[in-house]
Short mmCIF file of C-alpha atoms in Angstrom, two decimals:
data_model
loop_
_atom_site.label_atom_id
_atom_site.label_comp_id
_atom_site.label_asym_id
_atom_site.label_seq_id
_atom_site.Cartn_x
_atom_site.Cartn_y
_atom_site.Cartn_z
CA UNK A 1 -8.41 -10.39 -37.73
CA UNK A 2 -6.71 -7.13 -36.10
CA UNK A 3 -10.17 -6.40 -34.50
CA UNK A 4 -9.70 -9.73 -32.93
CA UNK A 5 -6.66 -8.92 -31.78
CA UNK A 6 -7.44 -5.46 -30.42
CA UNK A 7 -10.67 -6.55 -28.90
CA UNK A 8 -8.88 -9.65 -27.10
CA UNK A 9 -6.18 -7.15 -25.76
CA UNK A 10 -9.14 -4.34 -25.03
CA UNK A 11 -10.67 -7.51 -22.63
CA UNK A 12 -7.38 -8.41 -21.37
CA UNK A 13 -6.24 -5.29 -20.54
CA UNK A 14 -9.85 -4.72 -18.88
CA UNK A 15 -9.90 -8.02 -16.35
CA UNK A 16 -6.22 -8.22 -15.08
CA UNK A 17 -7.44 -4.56 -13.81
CA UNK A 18 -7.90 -5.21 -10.04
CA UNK A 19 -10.62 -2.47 -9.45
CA UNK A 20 -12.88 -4.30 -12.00
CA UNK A 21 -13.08 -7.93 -9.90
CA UNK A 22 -15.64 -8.11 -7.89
CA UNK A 23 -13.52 -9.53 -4.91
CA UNK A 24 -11.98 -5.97 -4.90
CA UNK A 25 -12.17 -4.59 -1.48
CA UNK A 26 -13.74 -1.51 -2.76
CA UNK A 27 -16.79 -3.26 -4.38
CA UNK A 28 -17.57 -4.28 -0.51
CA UNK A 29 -18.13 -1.74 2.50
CA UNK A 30 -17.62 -2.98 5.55
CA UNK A 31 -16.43 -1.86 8.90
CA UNK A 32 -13.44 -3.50 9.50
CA UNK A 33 -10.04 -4.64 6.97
CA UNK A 34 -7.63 -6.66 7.52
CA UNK A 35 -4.47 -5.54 5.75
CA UNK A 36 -0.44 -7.01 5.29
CA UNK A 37 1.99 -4.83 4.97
CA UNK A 38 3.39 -5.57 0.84
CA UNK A 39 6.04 -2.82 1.06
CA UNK A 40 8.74 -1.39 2.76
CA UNK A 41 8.25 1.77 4.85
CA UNK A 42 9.01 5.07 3.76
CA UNK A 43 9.20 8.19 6.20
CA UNK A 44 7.76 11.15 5.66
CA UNK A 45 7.29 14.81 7.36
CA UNK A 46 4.42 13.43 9.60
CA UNK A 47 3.68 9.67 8.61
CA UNK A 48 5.02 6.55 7.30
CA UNK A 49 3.93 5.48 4.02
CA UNK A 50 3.42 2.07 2.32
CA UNK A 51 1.38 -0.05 0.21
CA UNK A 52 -0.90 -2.66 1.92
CA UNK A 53 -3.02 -5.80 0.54
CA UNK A 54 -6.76 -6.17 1.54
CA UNK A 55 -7.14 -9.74 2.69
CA UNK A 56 -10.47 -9.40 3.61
CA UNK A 57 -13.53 -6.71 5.01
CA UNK A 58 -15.42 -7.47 8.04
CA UNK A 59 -19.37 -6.54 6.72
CA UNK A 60 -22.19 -7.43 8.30
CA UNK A 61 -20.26 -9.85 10.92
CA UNK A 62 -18.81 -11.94 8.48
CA UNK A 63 -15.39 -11.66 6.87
CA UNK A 64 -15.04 -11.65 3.11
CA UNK A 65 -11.83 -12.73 1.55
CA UNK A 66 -10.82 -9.77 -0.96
CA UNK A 67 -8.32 -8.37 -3.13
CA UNK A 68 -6.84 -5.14 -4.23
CA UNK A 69 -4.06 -2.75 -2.75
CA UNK A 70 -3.82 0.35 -0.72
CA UNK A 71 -1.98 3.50 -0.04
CA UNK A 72 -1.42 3.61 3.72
CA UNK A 73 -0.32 6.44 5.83
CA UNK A 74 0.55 6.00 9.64
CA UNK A 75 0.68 8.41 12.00
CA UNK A 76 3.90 8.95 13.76
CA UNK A 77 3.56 9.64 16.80
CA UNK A 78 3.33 6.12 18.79
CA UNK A 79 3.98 4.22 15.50
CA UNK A 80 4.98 0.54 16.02
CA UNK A 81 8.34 0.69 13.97
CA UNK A 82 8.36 -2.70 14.57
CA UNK A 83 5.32 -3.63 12.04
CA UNK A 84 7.31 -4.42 8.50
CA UNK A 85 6.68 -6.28 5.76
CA UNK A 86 4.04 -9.45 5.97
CA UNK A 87 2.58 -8.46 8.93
CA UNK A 88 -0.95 -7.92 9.52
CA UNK A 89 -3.53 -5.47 11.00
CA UNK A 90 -7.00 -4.47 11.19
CA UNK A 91 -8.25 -0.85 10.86
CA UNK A 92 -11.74 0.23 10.90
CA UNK A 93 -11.34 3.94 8.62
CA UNK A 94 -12.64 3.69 5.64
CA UNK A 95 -10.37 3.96 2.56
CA UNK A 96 -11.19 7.09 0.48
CA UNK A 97 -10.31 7.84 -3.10
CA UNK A 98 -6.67 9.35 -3.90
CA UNK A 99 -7.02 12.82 -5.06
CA UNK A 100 -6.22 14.49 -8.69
CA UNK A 101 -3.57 16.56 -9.32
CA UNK A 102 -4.84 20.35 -8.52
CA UNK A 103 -2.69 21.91 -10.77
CA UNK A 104 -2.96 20.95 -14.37
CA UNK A 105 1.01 20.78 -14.73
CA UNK A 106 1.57 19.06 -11.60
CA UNK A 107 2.38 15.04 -11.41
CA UNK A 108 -0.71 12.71 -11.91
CA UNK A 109 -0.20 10.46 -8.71
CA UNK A 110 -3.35 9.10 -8.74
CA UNK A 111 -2.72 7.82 -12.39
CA UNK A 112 0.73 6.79 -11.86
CA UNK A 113 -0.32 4.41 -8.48
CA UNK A 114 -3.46 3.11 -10.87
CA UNK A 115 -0.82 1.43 -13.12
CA UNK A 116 0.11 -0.53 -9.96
CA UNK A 117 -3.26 -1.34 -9.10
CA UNK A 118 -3.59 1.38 -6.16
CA UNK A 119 -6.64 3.11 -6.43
CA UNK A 120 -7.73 4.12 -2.62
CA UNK A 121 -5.85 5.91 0.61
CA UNK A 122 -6.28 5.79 3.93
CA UNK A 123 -4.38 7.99 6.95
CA UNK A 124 -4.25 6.08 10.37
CA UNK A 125 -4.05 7.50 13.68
CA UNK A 126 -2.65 5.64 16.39
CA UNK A 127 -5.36 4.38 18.03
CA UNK A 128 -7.23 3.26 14.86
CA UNK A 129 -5.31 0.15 13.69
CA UNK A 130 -4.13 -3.19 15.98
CA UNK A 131 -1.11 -5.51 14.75
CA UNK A 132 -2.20 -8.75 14.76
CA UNK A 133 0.23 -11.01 13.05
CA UNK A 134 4.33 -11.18 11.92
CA UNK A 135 6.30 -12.39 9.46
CA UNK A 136 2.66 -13.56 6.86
CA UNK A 137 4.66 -12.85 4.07
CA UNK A 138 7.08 -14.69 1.11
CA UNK A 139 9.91 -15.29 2.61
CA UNK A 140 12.18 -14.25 0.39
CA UNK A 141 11.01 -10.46 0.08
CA UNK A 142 10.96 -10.25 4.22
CA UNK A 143 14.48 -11.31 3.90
CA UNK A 144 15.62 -9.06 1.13
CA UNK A 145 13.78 -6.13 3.07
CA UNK A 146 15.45 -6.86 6.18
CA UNK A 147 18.75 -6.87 4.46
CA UNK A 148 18.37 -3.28 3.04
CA UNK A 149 17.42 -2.04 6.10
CA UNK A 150 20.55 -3.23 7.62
CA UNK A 151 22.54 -1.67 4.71
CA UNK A 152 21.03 1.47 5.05
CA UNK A 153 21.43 1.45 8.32
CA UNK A 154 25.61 0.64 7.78
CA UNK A 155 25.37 3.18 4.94
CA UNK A 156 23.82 5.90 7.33
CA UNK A 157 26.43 5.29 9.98
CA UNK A 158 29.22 5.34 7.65
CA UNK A 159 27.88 8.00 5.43
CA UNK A 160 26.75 10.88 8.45
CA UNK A 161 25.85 14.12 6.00
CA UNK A 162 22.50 13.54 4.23
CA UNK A 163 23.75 14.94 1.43
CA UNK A 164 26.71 12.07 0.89
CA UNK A 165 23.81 9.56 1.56
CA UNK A 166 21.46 10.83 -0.57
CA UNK A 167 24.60 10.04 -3.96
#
């Protein structure tokens, strides 16, 4: 009976996977994706980073409805800092694997995005993505994202020293 068990959960475990359905954006190349925007933005050095959903890849001419996230980085320069959460773009780069750690010490990041279903990167430049729709997503994360980024905002004018802000 525990071989049941353990073979039921080995399946399980196996199919709620994304990577392993074949609706997965990866299991289809194509030349276009359309992508929403499923997290906030975070700034970096030289980008903006977020996680994306595939909707669908453009292959062939036709549009395929598919599933799966992705690691996004936009350029800055000329970023839109107007595109937030729920709305939707197309970008024709193709997504590549994210790297292992070099360093055998170092932070798996690869491993720690594949237990949220990220498996796949992608760094745009400003003329290689076009907005094409607002506000796709539930409503009630686009509101609770607009409301922190009023509160940080308050929090940033009230709190001027990065160092206070960053308690």
């Amino acid at each position: 009976i525990s071989l049941v068990f353990f073979s039921l959960g080995a399946i399980r475990c196996y199919s709620e996977k994304e990577i392993n359905q074949p609706s997965h954006f990866q299991n289809v190349h194509g030349q276009l994706y359309l992508a929403s925007v499923d997290e906030p933005f975070v700034e970096k050095k030289n980008s903006f980073k977020t996680i994306a959903k595939i909707i669908s890849v453009k292959q062939n001419g036709i549009w395929k409805n598919t599933s799966g996230r992705l690691l996004i980085y936009f350029a800055k320069e000329k970023f839109d800092t107007t595109l937030f959460y729920g709305d939707c773009f197309v970008f024709a780069t193709s997504p590549q694997e994210i790297s292992l750690p070099q360093n055998p010490e170092e932070f798996n990041y690869k491993r720690f995005l594949g237990f949220h279903n990220v498996f796949q990167q992608v760094y745009l430049a400003p003329d290689n993505w076009h907005r094409i729709n607002s506000n796709t997503g539930n409503y009630v994360l686009a509101s609770a994202y607009h409301l922190r980024t009023k509160l940080i905002a308050i929090l940033r004018s009230m709190l001027p020293d990065q160092r206070d802000f960053a308690v």
